[in-house]
Amino acid sequence: MKPTILFFDSGVGGLSVYREVRQLLPDYHYLYCFDNAFFPYSERAEAEIIERVLMICQQLDQRYPLDLIVIACNTASTVVLPALRQAFRCPIVGTVPAIKPAAIISKTKHIGLLATKGTINRSYVAELICQYAKDCKVEKIGSTQLVQLAEQKLHGHSVDLIALRKELLIWLEQTDLDTVVLGCTHFPLLKEEIQICLPQVKYFVDSGQAIAKRIQSLLEDYQENKSEEMQALLFNQAFCTHDFSTLFQFERRLKQWGFATLTLL
Ligand code: DGL
């Protein structure tokens, strides 16, 4: 059984979700799209993001009929899910900041939301906080710089801890901040470095594992409609929308993540 699942993000962030899903469901057929031509999404208008995500998902669906789409990007998910659900028949799984589990796990009821500038200002997130974290003090940091640092790390560069610390500066003194929501899919990729800067934080929460379980249950009754020959031909592939200056090195790196090829769309 090999359902085709597309992971979509502006950059490497979605890999943090993909790794959880692949760990639980190793034999599925995975596609990954880096919309790097439009990176970073957090600096883009909402309408532009919706148009873009729809167009690229439709383009990929024509080539590789999709059984499920994961918008592995909080910035996009908080605006694009209704339009995608209208356009596609397959299940669409979004990624939204894990406010609810964070509010439950925090002992001090003082939590931080670390996300992009776009995400922290979305009404969707305000509603999540209002619904699930009423009893908590919620601090927010919106950062594009952290997204860039995660990109650099995954492209093989070392992480600039001074720059990272600078982004987190206002939380350094908040000694009872015990839980941080990694509300951008890029940030679990920097978890160790963030922990070094914020030693008081006991719990880092992201949505990766919950998404993996959700996909497992959504595809429980999946009926294969591909022939065995066709299934044998399906290999995991990544796509980008703009040439990476280091395309070949990056393609090599992606092999370690289980993607055989990286192709420009
Ligand atoms: N990975 C995206 C997210 O989860 C953000 C990256 C961007 O701003 O493009 O929000």
Coordinates of C-alpha atoms in Angstrom, one line a residue, residues 46-148:
E46 CA -2.2 36.3 2.7
A47 CA -3.9 36.4 -0.7
E48 CA -0.6 35.8 -2.5
I49 CA 0.1 32.7 -0.3
I50 CA -3.3 31.2 -1.0
E51 CA -2.9 31.6 -4.8
R52 CA 0.6 30.2 -4.8
V53 CA -0.1 27.2 -2.7
L54 CA -3.2 26.2 -4.7
M55 CA -1.3 26.6 -8.0
I56 CA 1.7 24.5 -7.0
C57 CA -0.4 21.7 -5.4
Q58 CA -2.6 21.5 -8.5
Q59 CA 0.5 21.4 -10.7
L60 CA 2.0 18.5 -8.7
D61 CA -1.3 16.7 -8.4
Q62 CA -1.5 16.6 -12.2
R63 CA 1.9 14.8 -12.4
Y64 CA 1.5 12.5 -9.3
P65 CA -2.1 12.1 -8.2
L66 CA -2.0 13.0 -4.5
D67 CA -3.8 11.0 -1.8
L68 CA -3.1 13.5 0.9
I69 CA -1.5 17.0 1.2
V70 CA 0.3 18.2 4.3
I71 CA 0.7 22.0 4.4
A72 CA 3.8 21.7 6.6
C73 CA 4.0 25.4 7.2
N74 CA 2.2 27.3 10.0
T75 CA 2.3 30.6 8.1
A76 CA 0.5 29.1 5.1
S77 CA -1.9 26.8 7.1
T78 CA -3.4 29.6 9.1
V79 CA -4.8 31.1 5.8
V80 CA -4.9 28.5 3.0
L81 CA -6.7 25.4 4.3
P82 CA -10.3 26.4 3.4
A83 CA -9.3 27.2 -0.2
L84 CA -7.4 23.9 -0.6
R85 CA -10.2 21.9 0.9
Q86 CA -12.5 23.3 -1.6
A87 CA -10.2 22.6 -4.5
F88 CA -9.1 19.0 -3.6
R89 CA -11.0 15.9 -2.8
C90 CA -8.1 14.3 -0.9
P91 CA -7.6 15.1 2.8
I92 CA -5.6 18.2 3.5
V93 CA -3.7 18.3 6.8
G94 CA -2.5 21.6 8.1
T95 CA 0.1 22.6 10.7
V96 CA -1.0 25.0 13.4
P97 CA 0.8 26.0 16.6
A98 CA 0.4 23.5 19.4
I99 CA -1.1 25.9 21.8
K100 CA -3.5 23.5 23.4
P101 CA -0.9 20.8 24.4
A102 CA 1.5 23.6 25.6
A103 CA -1.2 25.1 27.9
I104 CA -1.8 21.6 29.3
I105 CA 1.8 20.7 29.9
S106 CA 3.0 24.0 31.4
K107 CA 3.3 24.0 35.2
T108 CA 3.9 27.7 35.5
K109 CA 1.2 28.6 33.0
H110 CA 3.6 30.9 31.4
I111 CA 4.2 29.9 27.8
G112 CA 6.0 31.3 24.8
L113 CA 4.9 31.1 21.1
L114 CA 7.8 31.2 18.8
A115 CA 6.6 31.6 15.2
T116 CA 6.9 33.7 12.1
K117 CA 5.9 37.4 12.1
G118 CA 2.9 36.3 9.9
T119 CA 1.7 33.5 12.2
I120 CA 1.8 35.5 15.5
N121 CA -0.5 38.1 14.1
R122 CA -3.1 35.7 12.5
S123 CA -6.6 35.8 14.0
Y124 CA -6.6 32.0 13.8
V125 CA -3.8 32.0 16.5
A126 CA -5.6 34.6 18.6
E127 CA -8.6 32.3 18.6
L128 CA -6.5 29.3 19.6
I129 CA -5.0 31.2 22.5
C130 CA -8.4 32.4 23.6
Q131 CA -9.9 28.9 23.4
Y132 CA -7.1 26.8 24.9
A133 CA -4.7 29.0 26.9
K134 CA -7.0 31.4 28.7
D135 CA -5.3 30.4 32.0
C136 CA -1.8 31.1 30.7
K137 CA 0.3 34.1 30.2
V138 CA 1.3 33.8 26.5
E139 CA 4.4 35.6 25.2
K140 CA 5.0 35.8 21.5
I141 CA 8.1 36.2 19.3
G142 CA 7.8 36.5 15.6
S143 CA 11.1 36.0 13.8
T144 CA 12.2 35.7 10.2
Q145 CA 15.8 35.5 11.3
L146 CA 15.3 32.1 13.0
V147 CA 13.8 30.8 9.8
Q148 CA 16.9 31.8 7.9

